């Protein structure tokens, strides 16, 4: 006998999905994380576009992390066109990326995940009881958005990024004026770490394969080599040989796995575990003060990793803003030549890979994009399997909340459809 | 007295317009005080049952399920507001309307037969009656506040429809087309973004859709003078708001397509 139970649930994520849990004789028979995000075919319609349209188009894949899409795509195209950007452009891109991290991490920590940990259905309800906490969160998020606006023109789908650099240098005055706010944000981030340490995270640890960018000299966000906790280090141009995508029937998103068919985990936990020593001293100190032990193997504690990264990016943003000194042209002139290039950066949710082929007139002949959430899907499913036995016998509402919280802790950026998870538990 | 109810929905889109509402950092808690946020899954888990006084809908209609869903939402909402380029014109993903969906799907997915997508991505207004439209990719969040306020105050919202070009003149932004020879769709594009691209030294690419009164033929003629690479003008018209009738009609005329043979665009 089948008993279908539908619980409309997964709020506070970006995307549409359904979770089906089938039970047979009291045991878990199958778990299907079904993403029915309407496909939008970006790689298809990038074909034939001029290379300079690409950062504007790929930004539209995600309203929450458009800068990540712009940064991976311009790096890939600059590699294809053999353009070397100036150090000043690189610094400003790093600053732009810091801004997106502040906005995106503040959103996820406080508005998307924290309500699960403090027992509220949303930050809006939480605000009724703790207005100060929510106001601080919104202020932090706003400072990220303000910095995005100063550099990019607007916070969602900024317009200033181009292949070769920026269309225009922001004024020194505008950047400097934001420094006091960034200093406030840095302190608010340190407070966020302390607050995060007081939360009760579910007990759930696994031996994941973490994958993130890595650099010798700093905490890799804008670029780097690809490092795995298995010890494997590859150059970005070898990504597709080691990390494969496949299309599974239940999902409109592609799923990734390693070349030997294992699952892997990208995002803030992966970055922090692999690159902890490269964090800025202030962020390391924040981690030490709460007694954090590495490696962190609890996906729910991605929230703590985000909080520590907030300290890092605020501190870095202050340094970059103080040092901001536009010199020369804000972009390199492009000489057309056919070529192929790869670009990888760390979106707030994890590794974001782009590859393009450009023809002799500057038109795109091939595009491939691997977003972080596609890489995490297989790991998310594996975690649902691991969690299920301890959850399925709970009352429906509680079971649903437990599954939802696990999925939300991954900060899935499905970003293409309604936020709606149907939990169906089939009992036979 | 109970508060008016607000619902926010997402169709095929990037989430950016809903995020614009969450980016009302200074106003969000006041907004939650003025209206009952009854359905807004990106922001909250709790949902209150329909009907709703105001429904804001982000995204285009691109799957069979979405065709049914928008009708249901319409029947449950006193006022339906389409928010953003996807909901008002089909969005960038409407580029599929001019090509064969099977070709596109093959370019992205190994097994297109698993997909459940319509061959077109269309604005809400092709499926249901829409009370107001907020253009933009993303929307201007203050226009969203204006619409909500106007609906609460039972007045018409003040949503300007003149072109970007006029605002550049008003704000003293240097004309990128006249001064630097960069094609700019500003004379044909609805205002609302705050003349972002020209003030960043680049041409407008039409995020806010066509300005209702624009003479597209003249706009195209002036851009053709300064086209820098094959099919650049066509690229601007077939961008974010490609399926907006004023843009896609002119994009198919010989004045725009004549450069295409040398260019790479389909």
PDB file of C-alpha atoms in Angstrom, chain B residues 115-210:
ATOM      1  CA  UNK B 115      13.013  18.056 -20.343  1.00  0.00           C
ATOM      2  CA  UNK B 116       9.565  19.498 -19.993  1.00  0.00           C
ATOM      3  CA  UNK B 117       9.837  22.835 -21.741  1.00  0.00           C
ATOM      4  CA  UNK B 118       7.671  24.758 -24.188  1.00  0.00           C
ATOM      5  CA  UNK B 119       9.215  25.875 -27.486  1.00  0.00           C
ATOM      6  CA  UNK B 120       8.624  29.481 -26.435  1.00  0.00           C
ATOM      7  CA  UNK B 121       9.236  31.734 -23.449  1.00  0.00           C
ATOM      8  CA  UNK B 122       6.470  34.310 -23.269  1.00  0.00           C
ATOM      9  CA  UNK B 123       5.354  37.249 -21.110  1.00  0.00           C
ATOM     10  CA  UNK B 124       2.535  36.814 -18.603  1.00  0.00           C
ATOM     11  CA  UNK B 125       0.296  39.076 -20.686  1.00  0.00           C
ATOM     12  CA  UNK B 126       0.135  36.443 -23.458  1.00  0.00           C
ATOM     13  CA  UNK B 127      -1.651  34.173 -20.996  1.00  0.00           C
ATOM     14  CA  UNK B 128      -3.659  36.284 -18.559  1.00  0.00           C
ATOM     15  CA  UNK B 129      -4.817  39.836 -17.945  1.00  0.00           C
ATOM     16  CA  UNK B 130      -2.047  41.783 -16.208  1.00  0.00           C
ATOM     17  CA  UNK B 131      -2.909  44.895 -14.189  1.00  0.00           C
ATOM     18  CA  UNK B 132       0.499  46.544 -14.161  1.00  0.00           C
ATOM     19  CA  UNK B 133       3.901  45.843 -15.651  1.00  0.00           C
ATOM     20  CA  UNK B 134       7.235  46.737 -14.105  1.00  0.00           C
ATOM     21  CA  UNK B 135       9.939  46.532 -16.747  1.00  0.00           C
ATOM     22  CA  UNK B 136      13.636  46.079 -16.156  1.00  0.00           C
ATOM     23  CA  UNK B 137      16.322  43.449 -15.726  1.00  0.00           C
ATOM     24  CA  UNK B 138      16.212  43.679 -12.807  1.00  0.00           C
ATOM     25  CA  UNK B 139      13.300  45.945 -11.860  1.00  0.00           C
ATOM     26  CA  UNK B 140      13.921  49.226 -10.116  1.00  0.00           C
ATOM     27  CA  UNK B 141      12.988  48.306  -6.539  1.00  0.00           C
ATOM     28  CA  UNK B 142      11.528  51.742  -5.870  1.00  0.00           C
ATOM     29  CA  UNK B 143       9.102  51.229  -8.750  1.00  0.00           C
ATOM     30  CA  UNK B 144       7.945  48.099  -6.916  1.00  0.00           C
ATOM     31  CA  UNK B 145       7.376  50.145  -3.769  1.00  0.00           C
ATOM     32  CA  UNK B 146       5.491  52.741  -5.839  1.00  0.00           C
ATOM     33  CA  UNK B 147       3.137  50.114  -7.310  1.00  0.00           C
ATOM     34  CA  UNK B 148       2.431  48.558  -3.917  1.00  0.00           C
ATOM     35  CA  UNK B 149       1.806  51.983  -2.380  1.00  0.00           C
ATOM     36  CA  UNK B 150      -0.435  53.027  -5.244  1.00  0.00           C
ATOM     37  CA  UNK B 151      -2.491  49.854  -4.972  1.00  0.00           C
ATOM     38  CA  UNK B 152      -2.866  50.354  -1.220  1.00  0.00           C
ATOM     39  CA  UNK B 153      -3.877  53.967  -1.774  1.00  0.00           C
ATOM     40  CA  UNK B 154      -6.210  53.020  -4.637  1.00  0.00           C
ATOM     41  CA  UNK B 155      -4.517  55.296  -7.157  1.00  0.00           C
ATOM     42  CA  UNK B 156      -2.654  54.731 -10.398  1.00  0.00           C
ATOM     43  CA  UNK B 157       1.079  54.176  -9.950  1.00  0.00           C
ATOM     44  CA  UNK B 158       3.424  56.728 -11.422  1.00  0.00           C
ATOM     45  CA  UNK B 159       5.603  54.724 -13.830  1.00  0.00           C
ATOM     46  CA  UNK B 160       7.401  56.896 -16.384  1.00  0.00           C
ATOM     47  CA  UNK B 161       7.512  55.612 -19.978  1.00  0.00           C
ATOM     48  CA  UNK B 162       9.818  58.104 -21.683  1.00  0.00           C
ATOM     49  CA  UNK B 163      13.171  56.994 -23.083  1.00  0.00           C
ATOM     50  CA  UNK B 164      16.546  56.717 -21.348  1.00  0.00           C
ATOM     51  CA  UNK B 165      17.876  59.276 -23.836  1.00  0.00           C
ATOM     52  CA  UNK B 166      15.762  62.042 -22.320  1.00  0.00           C
ATOM     53  CA  UNK B 167      17.101  61.309 -18.840  1.00  0.00           C
ATOM     54  CA  UNK B 168      20.721  61.414 -20.040  1.00  0.00           C
ATOM     55  CA  UNK B 169      20.048  64.927 -21.315  1.00  0.00           C
ATOM     56  CA  UNK B 170      18.352  65.915 -18.066  1.00  0.00           C
ATOM     57  CA  UNK B 171      21.193  64.556 -15.961  1.00  0.00           C
ATOM     58  CA  UNK B 172      23.943  65.914 -18.168  1.00  0.00           C
ATOM     59  CA  UNK B 173      25.351  62.474 -19.006  1.00  0.00           C
ATOM     60  CA  UNK B 174      27.582  62.667 -22.083  1.00  0.00           C
ATOM     61  CA  UNK B 175      25.981  60.998 -25.103  1.00  0.00           C
ATOM     62  CA  UNK B 176      28.075  57.906 -25.835  1.00  0.00           C
ATOM     63  CA  UNK B 177      26.796  57.713 -29.392  1.00  0.00           C
ATOM     64  CA  UNK B 178      27.564  61.334 -30.303  1.00  0.00           C
ATOM     65  CA  UNK B 179      30.779  61.682 -28.305  1.00  0.00           C
ATOM     66  CA  UNK B 180      32.389  58.234 -28.580  1.00  0.00           C
ATOM     67  CA  UNK B 181      30.638  56.557 -31.504  1.00  0.00           C
ATOM     68  CA  UNK B 182      29.224  53.723 -29.400  1.00  0.00           C
ATOM     69  CA  UNK B 183      25.842  52.290 -30.478  1.00  0.00           C
ATOM     70  CA  UNK B 184      23.293  52.987 -27.730  1.00  0.00           C
ATOM     71  CA  UNK B 185      19.736  51.713 -27.516  1.00  0.00           C
ATOM     72  CA  UNK B 186      18.898  54.492 -25.010  1.00  0.00           C
ATOM     73  CA  UNK B 187      16.738  56.523 -27.424  1.00  0.00           C
ATOM     74  CA  UNK B 188      14.482  53.473 -27.837  1.00  0.00           C
ATOM     75  CA  UNK B 189      14.529  52.141 -24.281  1.00  0.00           C
ATOM     76  CA  UNK B 190      12.141  52.845 -21.427  1.00  0.00           C
ATOM     77  CA  UNK B 191      13.623  54.776 -18.538  1.00  0.00           C
ATOM     78  CA  UNK B 192      13.905  53.323 -15.038  1.00  0.00           C
ATOM     79  CA  UNK B 193      17.483  52.103 -14.533  1.00  0.00           C
ATOM     80  CA  UNK B 194      18.932  55.540 -13.815  1.00  0.00           C
ATOM     81  CA  UNK B 195      20.825  55.825 -17.159  1.00  0.00           C
ATOM     82  CA  UNK B 196      23.320  53.251 -15.927  1.00  0.00           C
ATOM     83  CA  UNK B 197      25.116  52.213 -19.088  1.00  0.00           C
ATOM     84  CA  UNK B 198      25.719  55.649 -20.632  1.00  0.00           C
ATOM     85  CA  UNK B 199      26.952  56.937 -17.281  1.00  0.00           C
ATOM     86  CA  UNK B 200      29.403  54.017 -17.265  1.00  0.00           C
ATOM     87  CA  UNK B 201      30.638  54.988 -20.723  1.00  0.00           C
ATOM     88  CA  UNK B 202      28.878  52.261 -22.661  1.00  0.00           C
ATOM     89  CA  UNK B 203      25.749  51.959 -24.779  1.00  0.00           C
ATOM     90  CA  UNK B 204      22.368  50.976 -23.363  1.00  0.00           C
ATOM     91  CA  UNK B 205      21.402  47.371 -24.162  1.00  0.00           C
ATOM     92  CA  UNK B 206      17.702  47.691 -23.558  1.00  0.00           C
ATOM     93  CA  UNK B 207      17.119  45.997 -20.145  1.00  0.00           C
ATOM     94  CA  UNK B 208      14.000  48.076 -19.548  1.00  0.00           C
ATOM     95  CA  UNK B 209      12.399  47.186 -22.885  1.00  0.00           C
ATOM     96  CA  UNK B 210      11.132  49.507 -25.607  1.00  0.00           C
TER      97      UNK B 210
END
